[in-house]
Steps between C-alpha positions, in 0.01 A plus 500: 500500500501129514351271799877438620564870531166545678547234750874652585334836529200371736786295712742803494221755622397236781864477606529877528197532698599207723830653527361817609286332757793296657736818500238656673425246773900487557555840532205549720573196750864538469563192368860426475629306172584198718173469698268533199203264497514429110821366537742686270202706316590856523267786390753663285591173332144459401444837349852467283363159386172606432657812285740226323178272428317803328811612291419304208675825311712740661261771442233312720769414793563861517152616528411250767837568658409874532150419631636251757778653674329850579236274631716313739649842570162660586423175713818566701394853579158406612664224726721698679232815558277219644782367729614828611109578574474164699840609693317817583213334605664240720714806680205653608314190637807438718 
């Protein structure tokens, strides 16, 4: 692995992690696509850009994709459960 591939891998992993964070923020705070604070940066686009950046070969791209997409799905499930429990708590307080 040469230096360029290592830099692409590091940048790609950063983009995937950043995309997961932005996606979680957007989902938790119900940010619409037009109301995003970072312009048109969407968490899914960052994740896909990170996967493409890491994909120096098709095999690496598939591996990173197989890792990143289930993480995003798991994140969505966890956030939905948190939001559901918050709705339940808010109903009890009222």
